[in-house]
Structures are given as structure tokens and as C-alpha cells.
CSV table of C-alpha atoms and ligand atoms in Angstrom, one decimal:
chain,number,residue,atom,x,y,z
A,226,UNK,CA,16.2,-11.5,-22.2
A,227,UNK,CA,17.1,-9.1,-19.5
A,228,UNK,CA,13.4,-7.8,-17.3
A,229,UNK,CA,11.7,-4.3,-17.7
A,230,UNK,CA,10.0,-3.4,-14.8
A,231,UNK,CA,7.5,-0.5,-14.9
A,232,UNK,CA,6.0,0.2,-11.8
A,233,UNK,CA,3.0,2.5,-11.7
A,234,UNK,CA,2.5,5.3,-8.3
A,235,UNK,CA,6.4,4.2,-8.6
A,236,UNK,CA,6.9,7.9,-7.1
A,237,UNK,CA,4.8,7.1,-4.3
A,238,UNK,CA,5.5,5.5,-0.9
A,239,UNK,CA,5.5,2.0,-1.2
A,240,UNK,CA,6.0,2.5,-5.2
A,241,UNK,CA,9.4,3.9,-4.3
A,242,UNK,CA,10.2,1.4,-2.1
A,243,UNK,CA,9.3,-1.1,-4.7
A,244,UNK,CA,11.9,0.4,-7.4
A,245,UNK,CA,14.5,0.4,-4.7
A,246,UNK,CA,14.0,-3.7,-4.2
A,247,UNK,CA,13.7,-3.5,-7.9
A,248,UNK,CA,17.0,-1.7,-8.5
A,249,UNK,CA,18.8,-4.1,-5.9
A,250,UNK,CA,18.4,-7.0,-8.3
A,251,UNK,CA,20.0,-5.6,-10.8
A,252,UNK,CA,18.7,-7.9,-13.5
A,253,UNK,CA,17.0,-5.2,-15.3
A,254,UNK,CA,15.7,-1.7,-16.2
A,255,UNK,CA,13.1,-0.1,-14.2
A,256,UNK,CA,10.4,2.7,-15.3
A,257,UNK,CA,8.3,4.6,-13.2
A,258,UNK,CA,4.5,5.9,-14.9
A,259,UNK,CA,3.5,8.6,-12.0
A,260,UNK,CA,1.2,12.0,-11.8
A,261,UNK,CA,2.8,12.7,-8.9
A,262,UNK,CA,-0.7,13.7,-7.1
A,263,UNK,CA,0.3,12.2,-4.2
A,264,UNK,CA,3.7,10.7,-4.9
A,265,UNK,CA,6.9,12.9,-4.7
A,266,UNK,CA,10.0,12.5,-7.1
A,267,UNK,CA,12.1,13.1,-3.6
A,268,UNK,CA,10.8,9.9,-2.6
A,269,UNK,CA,13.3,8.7,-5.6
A,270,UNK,CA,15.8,11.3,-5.4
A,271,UNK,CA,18.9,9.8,-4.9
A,272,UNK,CA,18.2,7.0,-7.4
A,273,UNK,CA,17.9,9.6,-10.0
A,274,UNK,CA,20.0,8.2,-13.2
A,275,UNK,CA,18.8,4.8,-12.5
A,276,UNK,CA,15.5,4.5,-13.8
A,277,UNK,CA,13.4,6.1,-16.0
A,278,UNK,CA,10.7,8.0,-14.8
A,279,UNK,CA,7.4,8.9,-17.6
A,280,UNK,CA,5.1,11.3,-16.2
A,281,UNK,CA,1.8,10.5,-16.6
A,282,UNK,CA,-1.8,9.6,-15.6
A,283,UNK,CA,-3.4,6.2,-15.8
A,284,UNK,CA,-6.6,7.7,-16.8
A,285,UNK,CA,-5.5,8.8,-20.1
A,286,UNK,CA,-5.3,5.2,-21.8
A,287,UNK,CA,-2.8,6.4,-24.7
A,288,UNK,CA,-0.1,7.7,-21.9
A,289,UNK,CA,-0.4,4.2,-20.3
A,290,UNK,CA,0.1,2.3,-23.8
A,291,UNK,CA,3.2,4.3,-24.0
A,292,UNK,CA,5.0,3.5,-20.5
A,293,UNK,CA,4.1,-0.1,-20.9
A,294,UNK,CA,5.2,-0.8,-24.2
A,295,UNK,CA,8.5,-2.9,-24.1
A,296,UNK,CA,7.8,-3.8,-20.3
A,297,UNK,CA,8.2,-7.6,-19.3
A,298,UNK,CA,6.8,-7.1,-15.7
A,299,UNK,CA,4.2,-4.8,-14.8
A,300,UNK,CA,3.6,-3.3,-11.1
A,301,UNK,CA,0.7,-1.4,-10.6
A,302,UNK,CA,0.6,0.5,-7.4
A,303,UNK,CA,-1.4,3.7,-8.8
A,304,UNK,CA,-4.1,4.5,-7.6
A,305,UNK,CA,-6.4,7.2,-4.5
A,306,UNK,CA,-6.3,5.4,-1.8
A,307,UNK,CA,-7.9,6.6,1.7
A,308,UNK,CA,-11.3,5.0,2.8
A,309,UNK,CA,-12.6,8.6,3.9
A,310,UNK,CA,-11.2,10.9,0.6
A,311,UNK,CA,-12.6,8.1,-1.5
A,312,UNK,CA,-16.4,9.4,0.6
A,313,UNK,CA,-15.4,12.9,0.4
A,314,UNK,CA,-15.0,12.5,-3.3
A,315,UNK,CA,-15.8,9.7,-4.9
A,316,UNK,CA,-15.2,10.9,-8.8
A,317,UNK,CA,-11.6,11.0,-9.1
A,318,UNK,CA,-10.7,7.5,-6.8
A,319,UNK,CA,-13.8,6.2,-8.9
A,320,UNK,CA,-11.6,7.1,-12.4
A,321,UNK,CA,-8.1,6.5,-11.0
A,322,UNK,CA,-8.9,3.3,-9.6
A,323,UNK,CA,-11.4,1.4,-11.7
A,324,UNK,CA,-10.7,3.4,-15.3
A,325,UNK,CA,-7.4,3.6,-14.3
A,326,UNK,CA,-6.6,0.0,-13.4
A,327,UNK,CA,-9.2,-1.3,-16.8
A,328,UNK,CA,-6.3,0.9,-18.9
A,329,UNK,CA,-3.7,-0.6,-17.4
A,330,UNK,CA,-4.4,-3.7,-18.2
A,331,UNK,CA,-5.9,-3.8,-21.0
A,332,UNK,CA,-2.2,-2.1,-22.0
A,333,UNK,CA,-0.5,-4.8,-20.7
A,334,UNK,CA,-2.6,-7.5,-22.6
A,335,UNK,CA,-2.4,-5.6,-26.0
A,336,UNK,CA,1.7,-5.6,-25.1
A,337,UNK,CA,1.9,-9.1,-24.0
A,338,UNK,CA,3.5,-8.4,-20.7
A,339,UNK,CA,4.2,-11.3,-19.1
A,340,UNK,CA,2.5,-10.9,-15.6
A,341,UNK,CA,1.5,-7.8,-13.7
A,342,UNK,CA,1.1,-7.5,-9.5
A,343,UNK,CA,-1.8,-5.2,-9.0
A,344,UNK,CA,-1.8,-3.5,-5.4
A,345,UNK,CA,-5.6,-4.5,-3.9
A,346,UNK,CA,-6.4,-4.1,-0.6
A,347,UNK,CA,-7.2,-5.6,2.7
A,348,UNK,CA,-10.5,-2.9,2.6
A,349,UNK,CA,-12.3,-5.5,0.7
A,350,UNK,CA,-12.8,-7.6,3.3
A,351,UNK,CA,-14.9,-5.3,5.1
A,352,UNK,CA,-16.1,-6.5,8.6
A,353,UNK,CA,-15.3,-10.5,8.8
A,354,UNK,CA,-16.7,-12.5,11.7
A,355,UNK,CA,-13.9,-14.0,11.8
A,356,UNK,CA,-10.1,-12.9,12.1
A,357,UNK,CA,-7.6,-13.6,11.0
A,358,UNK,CA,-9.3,-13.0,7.5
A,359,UNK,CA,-8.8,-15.5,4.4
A,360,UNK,CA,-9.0,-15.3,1.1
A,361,UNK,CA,-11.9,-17.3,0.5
A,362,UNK,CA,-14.0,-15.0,2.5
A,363,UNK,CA,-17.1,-13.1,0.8
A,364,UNK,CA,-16.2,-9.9,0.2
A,365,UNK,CA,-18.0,-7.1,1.7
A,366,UNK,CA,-16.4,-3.7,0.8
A,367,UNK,CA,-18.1,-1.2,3.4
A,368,UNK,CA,-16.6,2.1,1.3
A,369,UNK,CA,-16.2,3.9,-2.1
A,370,UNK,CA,-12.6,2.8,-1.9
A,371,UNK,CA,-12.8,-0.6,-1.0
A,372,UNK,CA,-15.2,-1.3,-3.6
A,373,UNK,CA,-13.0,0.1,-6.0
A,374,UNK,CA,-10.2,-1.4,-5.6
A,375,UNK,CA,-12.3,-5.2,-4.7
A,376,UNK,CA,-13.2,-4.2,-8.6
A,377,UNK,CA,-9.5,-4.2,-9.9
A,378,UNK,CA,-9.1,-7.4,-8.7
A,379,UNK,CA,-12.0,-9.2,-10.5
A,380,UNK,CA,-10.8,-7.4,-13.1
A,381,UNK,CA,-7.3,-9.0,-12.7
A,382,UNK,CA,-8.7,-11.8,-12.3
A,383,UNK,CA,-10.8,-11.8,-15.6
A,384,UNK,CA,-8.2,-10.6,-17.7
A,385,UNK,CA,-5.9,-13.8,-16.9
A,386,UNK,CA,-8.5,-16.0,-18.0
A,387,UNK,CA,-10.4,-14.4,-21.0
A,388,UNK,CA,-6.8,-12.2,-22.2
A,389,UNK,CA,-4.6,-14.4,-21.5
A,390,UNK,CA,-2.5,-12.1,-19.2
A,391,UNK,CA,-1.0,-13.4,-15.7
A,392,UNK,CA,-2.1,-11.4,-13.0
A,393,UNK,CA,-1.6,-11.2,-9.2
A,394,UNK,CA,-3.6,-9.3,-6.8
A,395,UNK,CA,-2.1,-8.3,-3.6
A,396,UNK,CA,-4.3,-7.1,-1.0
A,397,UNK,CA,-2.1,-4.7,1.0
A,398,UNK,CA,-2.9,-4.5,4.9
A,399,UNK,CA,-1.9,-1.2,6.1
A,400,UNK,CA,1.6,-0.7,5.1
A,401,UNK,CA,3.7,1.6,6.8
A,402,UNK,CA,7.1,2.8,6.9
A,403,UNK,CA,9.7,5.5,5.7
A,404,UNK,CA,8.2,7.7,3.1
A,405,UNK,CA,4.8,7.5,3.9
A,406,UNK,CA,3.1,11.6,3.5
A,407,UNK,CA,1.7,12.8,6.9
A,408,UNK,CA,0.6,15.9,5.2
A,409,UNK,CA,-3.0,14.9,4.8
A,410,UNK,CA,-5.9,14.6,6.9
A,411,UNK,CA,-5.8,11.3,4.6
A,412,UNK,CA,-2.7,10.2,5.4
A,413,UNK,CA,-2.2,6.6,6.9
A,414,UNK,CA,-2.5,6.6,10.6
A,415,UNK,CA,0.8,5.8,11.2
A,416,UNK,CA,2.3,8.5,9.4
A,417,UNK,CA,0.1,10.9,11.1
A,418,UNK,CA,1.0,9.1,14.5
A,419,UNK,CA,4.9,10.0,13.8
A,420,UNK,CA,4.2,13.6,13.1
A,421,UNK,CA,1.9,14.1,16.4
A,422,UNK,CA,4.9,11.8,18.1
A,423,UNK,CA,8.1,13.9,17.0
A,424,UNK,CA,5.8,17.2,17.4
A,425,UNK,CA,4.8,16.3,20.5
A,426,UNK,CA,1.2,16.5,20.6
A,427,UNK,CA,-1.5,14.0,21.2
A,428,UNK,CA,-2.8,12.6,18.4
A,429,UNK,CA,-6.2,12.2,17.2
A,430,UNK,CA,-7.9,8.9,17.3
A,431,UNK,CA,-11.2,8.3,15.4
A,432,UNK,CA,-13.5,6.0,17.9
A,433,UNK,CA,-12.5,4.9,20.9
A,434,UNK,CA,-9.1,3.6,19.4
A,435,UNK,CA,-9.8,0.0,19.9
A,436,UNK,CA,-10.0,-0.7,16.5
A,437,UNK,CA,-6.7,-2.9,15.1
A,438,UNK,CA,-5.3,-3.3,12.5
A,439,UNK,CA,-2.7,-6.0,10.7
A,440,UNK,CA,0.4,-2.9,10.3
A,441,UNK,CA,2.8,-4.1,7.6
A,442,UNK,CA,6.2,-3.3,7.2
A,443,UNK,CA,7.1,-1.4,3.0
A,444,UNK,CA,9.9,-3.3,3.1
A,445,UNK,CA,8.0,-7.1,3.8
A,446,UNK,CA,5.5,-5.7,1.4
A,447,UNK,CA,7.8,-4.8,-1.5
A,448,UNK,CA,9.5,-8.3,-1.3
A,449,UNK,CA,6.8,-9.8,-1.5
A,450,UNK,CA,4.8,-7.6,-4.5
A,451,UNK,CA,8.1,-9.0,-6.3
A,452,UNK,CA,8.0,-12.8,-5.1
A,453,UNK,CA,4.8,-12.3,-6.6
A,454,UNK,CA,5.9,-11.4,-10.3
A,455,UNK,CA,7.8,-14.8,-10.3
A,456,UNK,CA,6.0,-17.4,-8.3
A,457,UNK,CA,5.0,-20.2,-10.5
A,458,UNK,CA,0.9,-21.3,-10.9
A,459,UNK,CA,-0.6,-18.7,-9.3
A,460,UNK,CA,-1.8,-16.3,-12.5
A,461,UNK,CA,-5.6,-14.8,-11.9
A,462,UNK,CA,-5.2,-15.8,-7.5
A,463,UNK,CA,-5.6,-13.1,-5.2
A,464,UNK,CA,-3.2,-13.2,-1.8
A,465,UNK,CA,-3.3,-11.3,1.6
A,466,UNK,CA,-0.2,-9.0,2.0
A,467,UNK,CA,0.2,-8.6,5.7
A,468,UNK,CA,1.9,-9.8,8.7
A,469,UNK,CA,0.0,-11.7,10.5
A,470,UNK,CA,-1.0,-9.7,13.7
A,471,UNK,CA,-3.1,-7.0,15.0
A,472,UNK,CA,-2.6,-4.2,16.8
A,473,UNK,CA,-5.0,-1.8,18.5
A,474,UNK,CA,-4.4,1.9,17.8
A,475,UNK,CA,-4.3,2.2,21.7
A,476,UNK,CA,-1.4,-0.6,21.4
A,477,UNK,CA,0.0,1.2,19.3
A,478,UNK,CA,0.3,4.7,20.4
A,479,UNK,CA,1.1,4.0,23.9
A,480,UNK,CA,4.0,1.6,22.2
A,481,UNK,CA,5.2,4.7,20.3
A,482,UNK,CA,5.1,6.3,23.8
A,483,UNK,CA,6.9,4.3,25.7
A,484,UNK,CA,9.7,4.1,22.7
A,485,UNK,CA,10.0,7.7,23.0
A,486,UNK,CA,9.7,8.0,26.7
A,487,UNK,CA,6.6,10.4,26.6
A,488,UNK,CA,3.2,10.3,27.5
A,489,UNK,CA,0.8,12.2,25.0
A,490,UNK,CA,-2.8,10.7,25.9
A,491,UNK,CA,-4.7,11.0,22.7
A,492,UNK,CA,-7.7,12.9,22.1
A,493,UNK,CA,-10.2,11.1,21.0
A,494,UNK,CA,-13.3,12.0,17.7
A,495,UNK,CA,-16.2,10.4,16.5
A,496,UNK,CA,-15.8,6.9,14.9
A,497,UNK,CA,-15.1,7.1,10.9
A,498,UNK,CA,-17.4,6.5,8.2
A,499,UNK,CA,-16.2,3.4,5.8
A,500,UNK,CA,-14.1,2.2,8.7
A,501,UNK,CA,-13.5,-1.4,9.2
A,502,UNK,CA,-13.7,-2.7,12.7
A,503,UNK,CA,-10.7,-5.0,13.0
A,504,UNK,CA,-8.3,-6.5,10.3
A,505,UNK,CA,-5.6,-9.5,10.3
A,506,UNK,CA,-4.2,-11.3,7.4
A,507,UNK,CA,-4.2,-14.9,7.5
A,508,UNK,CA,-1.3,-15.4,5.3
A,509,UNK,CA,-1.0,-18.8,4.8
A,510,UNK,CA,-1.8,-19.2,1.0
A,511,UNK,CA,1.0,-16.3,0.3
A,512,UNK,CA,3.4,-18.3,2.5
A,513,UNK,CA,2.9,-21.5,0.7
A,514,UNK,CA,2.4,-20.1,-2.6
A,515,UNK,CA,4.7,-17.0,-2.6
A,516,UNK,CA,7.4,-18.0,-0.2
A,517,UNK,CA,6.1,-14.9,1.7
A,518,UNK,CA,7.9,-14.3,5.1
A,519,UNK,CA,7.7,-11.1,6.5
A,520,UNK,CA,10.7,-10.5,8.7
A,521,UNK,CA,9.7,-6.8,10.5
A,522,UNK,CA,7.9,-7.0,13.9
A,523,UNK,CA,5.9,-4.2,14.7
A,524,UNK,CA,8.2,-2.9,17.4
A,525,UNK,CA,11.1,-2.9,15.0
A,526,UNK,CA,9.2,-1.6,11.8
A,527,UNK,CA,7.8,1.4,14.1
A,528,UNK,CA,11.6,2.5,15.7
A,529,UNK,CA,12.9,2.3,12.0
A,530,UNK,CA,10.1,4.0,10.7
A,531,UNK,CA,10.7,6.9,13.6
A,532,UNK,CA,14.4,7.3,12.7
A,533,UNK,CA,13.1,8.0,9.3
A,534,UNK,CA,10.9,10.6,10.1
A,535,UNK,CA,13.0,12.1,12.7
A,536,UNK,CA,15.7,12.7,10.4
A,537,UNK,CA,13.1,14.1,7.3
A,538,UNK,CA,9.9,15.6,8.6
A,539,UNK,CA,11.3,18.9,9.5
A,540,UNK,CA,13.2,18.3,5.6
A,541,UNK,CA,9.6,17.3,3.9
A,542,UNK,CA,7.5,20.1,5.7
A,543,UNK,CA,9.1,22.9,4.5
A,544,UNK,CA,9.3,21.0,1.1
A,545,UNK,CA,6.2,21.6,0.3
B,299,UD2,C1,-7.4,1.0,4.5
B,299,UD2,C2,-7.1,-0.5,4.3
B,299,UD2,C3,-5.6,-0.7,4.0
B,299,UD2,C4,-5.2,0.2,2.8
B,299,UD2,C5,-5.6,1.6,3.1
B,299,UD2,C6,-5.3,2.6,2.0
B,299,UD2,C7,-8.5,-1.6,6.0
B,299,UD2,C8,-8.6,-2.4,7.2
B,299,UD2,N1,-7.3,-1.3,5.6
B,299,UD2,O1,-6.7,1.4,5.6
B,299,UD2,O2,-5.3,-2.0,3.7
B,299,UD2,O3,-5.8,-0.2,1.6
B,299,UD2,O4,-7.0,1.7,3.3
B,299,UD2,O5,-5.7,3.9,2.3
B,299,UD2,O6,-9.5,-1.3,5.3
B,299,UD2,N2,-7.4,6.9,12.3
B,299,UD2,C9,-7.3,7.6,13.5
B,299,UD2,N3,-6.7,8.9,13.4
B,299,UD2,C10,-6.2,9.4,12.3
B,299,UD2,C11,-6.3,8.7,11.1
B,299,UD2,C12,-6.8,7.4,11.1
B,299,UD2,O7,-7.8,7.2,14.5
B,299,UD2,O8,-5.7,10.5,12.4
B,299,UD2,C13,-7.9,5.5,12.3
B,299,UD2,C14,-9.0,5.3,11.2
B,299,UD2,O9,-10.2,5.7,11.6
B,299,UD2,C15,-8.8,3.7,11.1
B,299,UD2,C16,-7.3,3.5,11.4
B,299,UD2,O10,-6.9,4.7,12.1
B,299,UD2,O11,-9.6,3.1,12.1
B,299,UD2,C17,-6.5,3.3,10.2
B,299,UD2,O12,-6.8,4.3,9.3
B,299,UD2,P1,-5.9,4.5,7.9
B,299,UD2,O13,-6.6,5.6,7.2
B,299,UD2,O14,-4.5,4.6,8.3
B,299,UD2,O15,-6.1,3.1,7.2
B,299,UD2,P2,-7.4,2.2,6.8
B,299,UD2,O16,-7.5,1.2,7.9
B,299,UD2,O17,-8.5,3.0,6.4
């Protein structure tokens, strides 16, 4: 029987890296379930004709029952992410998230899909005394979001052993790459970091920028979110999806800097609520259990990511 992958937020940045991977095995069909809120269908555009896309919102349960039916593989990247917005407004990344992610799978149980990889996030860690941070630590979520999404795991987790559906949770550390929306004052650092790089202005840094974080490569992380639907044994585990180092923002910036052959000294604002001091994936259990190995260092994901934006910023701005 040939796969169906559906692939919820599939519009989205690291969704739409997903169905490209996805497409590139060409050993099945692939559906997208978006509301486009913060994903873009020109994130897909010139794979147009080779999926299906079903718009639609994972807090109404009946539209979810609909895009999974028939699906063999579920992906499910939906979701409000952003630490602060999820302060600023808790409601809506409260239902998209939680709701959301209890409609998803309870449609994937009720259609007998045979596993689904849920996007969690590193956020759940909170602060660790200890780096790099393992998957058996205690979870201490320090925002609305992280909570949230900490939530969809257990959830995960409990409907592989009372449902009887295989489940995965990845927790995502800070993925970055092409695609990723600098529009937003809740846009990933990185993305904002581009923008403030190719517009050359300094960019703003929340505390005194020696904060760090584990930055992940989309590509690294879409391999793996797919290692993930196969791997044998591992239905109901939870995995860290990162590379293995940290960086500060300091690092980072003047990195981006010296790449570009500028020097933009950042202005720097008060620390951010929610905000987790330091983060760095341990990722031996996804090594060993997932075959993980992700191949982008940070130099090379950041002057691959910078060709990308250099080429469509100016293309996305005016866009919107
Ligand atoms: C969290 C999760 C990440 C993912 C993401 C989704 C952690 C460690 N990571 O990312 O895995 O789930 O949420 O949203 O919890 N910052 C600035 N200037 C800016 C914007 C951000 O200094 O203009 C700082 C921000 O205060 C933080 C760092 O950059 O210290 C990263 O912020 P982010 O919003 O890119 O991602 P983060 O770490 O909240």
C-alpha cells in the first residue's frame, strides 16, 4: 500500500519544508490541512500540482476528520507558536494548540492512522541546571506556550497507550532557515536577524544577548520529523530535535556580521517575559533511536539561510 502523508501548518515554514522532503520520496501522496494564519501557500508555490492542499482549521474537529481520513502517516506541525504572542494572547494558542492538537488525534485514532509525529518543543524544558538538556529531565514550562505544547505531548503520549495510536513527539529547538516570516514582532529571532542584516540596521536584542540557544537547521529537522514516522519501537517516546550546540545571540549576530562584512552593533531592550535562559539538545536518544544526524553547522545553515532571504525578502515584503 502506497503512504498518504498529511502534514498539518504544511503551508507553514518548516511544514513546507516537510512536504518538500516528503515529495522527494516519491513513495506517496501528500496533503496539506492549513488556515494559513501564519503559513503562506507561496511557501509551496512551485509544488502546486503535487499535493493536495485542504484548507482548514484544527479547531473545528469535523474539518480535521475530513483531511485525515485515508491518511497512513500523520504530521502535525499546526499550531501558535511564539513564547511572547502566546503572553500577549493566550486564548487562541490555548485552542490551536491544546484543542487543536486533542482533535487531531483523536482523528487519527478514530481513522487508524498508523503513527503521527507531533512538532513539541524544546520550551518545555524551561530553565535546566544542566545543559545540554535530556529527555528525562522534569519539565518546567516557564510560558503559556510552552505549557501548551509540554500538553500535546502527554497527550501523544497517552493516546499511544490507552488508543492504541503510535505517536512521536519531537521537541523542535529553534529551527531556522529559508521560509521562515520576519514580518512579526513574533517572528523567530533569526528571521528577524536576516531582515535587520540585509536592511542594514542593528537589530534588536532582548537582554543583554547572552542568552543561547541550540539553532537548528529546517532541513536537519524535516529529515528527521520523517526518520521519525518509520523508526521502529519508539511509539508514545518523546525526542529532542536539535543540533547539539549553542550559540549566544551575541555569537550569532556578530557571526552574521563578519559573513556580511558589516558592523551593525545591536541595540539592546529589556529581557523577555517567558524567556528561557539557555537551551542545548542532548541528542543522543534521537541519534540512537532515530538514526538522527544533523549535517548543517551553524555557519553553513546561516549563509544558506541569507542567500534565501537575499533573493526573496524584497519579493515577500511587498507580498503582503
Ligand atoms: C521557543 C523555543 C523553540 C520553539 C519556538 C517557537 C526555547 C528555548 N525555544 O523559541 O524551540 O518552540 O519557541 O516559537 O524555548 N529575541 C531577541 N530579539 C528579537 C526576537 C527575539 O533578542 O527581535 C530573543 C528572545 O528574547 C530569545 C531568543 O531571541 O531570547 C530567541 O527567541 P525566539 O522568539 O526566536 O525563540 P524562542 O527561544 O522563544
Amino acid at each position: 500500500m502506497s503512504s498518504r502523508y498529511l502534514v498539518t501548518g504544511g503551508a507553514g515554514f518548516i511544514g513546507s519544508a516537510l512536504v518538500r522532503a516528503l515529495l522527494d520520496r516519491r513513495d506517496g501522496s501528500v496533503a496539506v490541512l492549513d488556515n494559513l494564519l501564519t503559513g503562506r501557500e507561496e511557501n509551496l508555490s512551485e509544488l502546486a500540482g503535487h499535493f493536495e492542499f485542504v484548507r482548514g482549521d484544527i479547531r473545528n474537529a469535523s474539518a480535521v476528520e475530513r483531511a485525515v481520513a485515508g491518511a497512513t502517516h500523520v504530521f502535525h506541525l499546526a499550531a501558535i507558536p511564539s513564547v511572547p504572542r502566546s503572553i500577549d494572547d493566550p486564548v487562541p494558542s490555548h485552542e490551536v494548540n491544546i484543542d487543536g492538537t486533542f482533535n487531531v488525534l483523536r482523528a487519527c485514532a478514530a481513522a487508524r492512522v498508523s503513527r503521527l509525529v507531533y512538532a513539541a518543543s524544546s520550551s518545555a524544558y524551561g530553565d535546566t541546571e544542566v545543559l545540554p538538556k535530556v529527555e528525562s529531565m522534569l519539565p518546567r514550562p516557564k510560558s503559556p506556550y510552552a505549557a501548551q505544547k509540554l500538553m500535546g505531548e502527554y497527550y501523544c503520549s497517552v493516546f499511544s497507550s490507552c488508543f492504541g495510536l503510535e505517536t512521536v513527539a519531537l521537541r523542535f529547538f529553534n529551527v531556522y532557515g529559508p521560509r521562515q516570516d520576519p514580518s512579526s514582532p513574533y517572528s523567530g529571532v533569526l528571521s528577524l536577524f536576516m531582515k535587520a542584516l540585509i536592511a542594514r540596521t542593528s537589530p534588536t536584542i532582548f537582554g543583554d544577548g547572552e542568552q543561547s540557544r541550540d539553532f537548528t537547521y529546517v532541513e536537519d529537522v524535516a529529515s528527521l520529523v520523517i526518520k521519525a514516522a518509520f523508526a521502529p519501537n519508539v511509539s508514545g517516546n518523546v525526542y529532542n530535535a536539535g543540533n547539539g550546540n549553542r550559540y549566544t545571540l551575541n555569537q550569532v549576530w556578530r557571526e552574521l556580521e563578519k559573513i556580511e562584512g558589516v558592523s551593525l552593533p545591536p541595540r539592546y531592550g529589556p529581557p523577555r517575559a517567558g524567556d528561557v535562559r539557555d537551551s542545548q539538545a542532548d541528542t543522543t536518544a534521537a541519534r540512537r533511536d532515530l538514526a538522527h544526524d544533523p549535517r548543517f553547522t551553524l555557519e553553513e545553515g546561516l549563509r544558506r539561510t541569507l542567500a534565501w532571504y537575499r533573493e526573496n525578502l524584497a519579493e515577500a515584503n511587498t507580498a503582503r
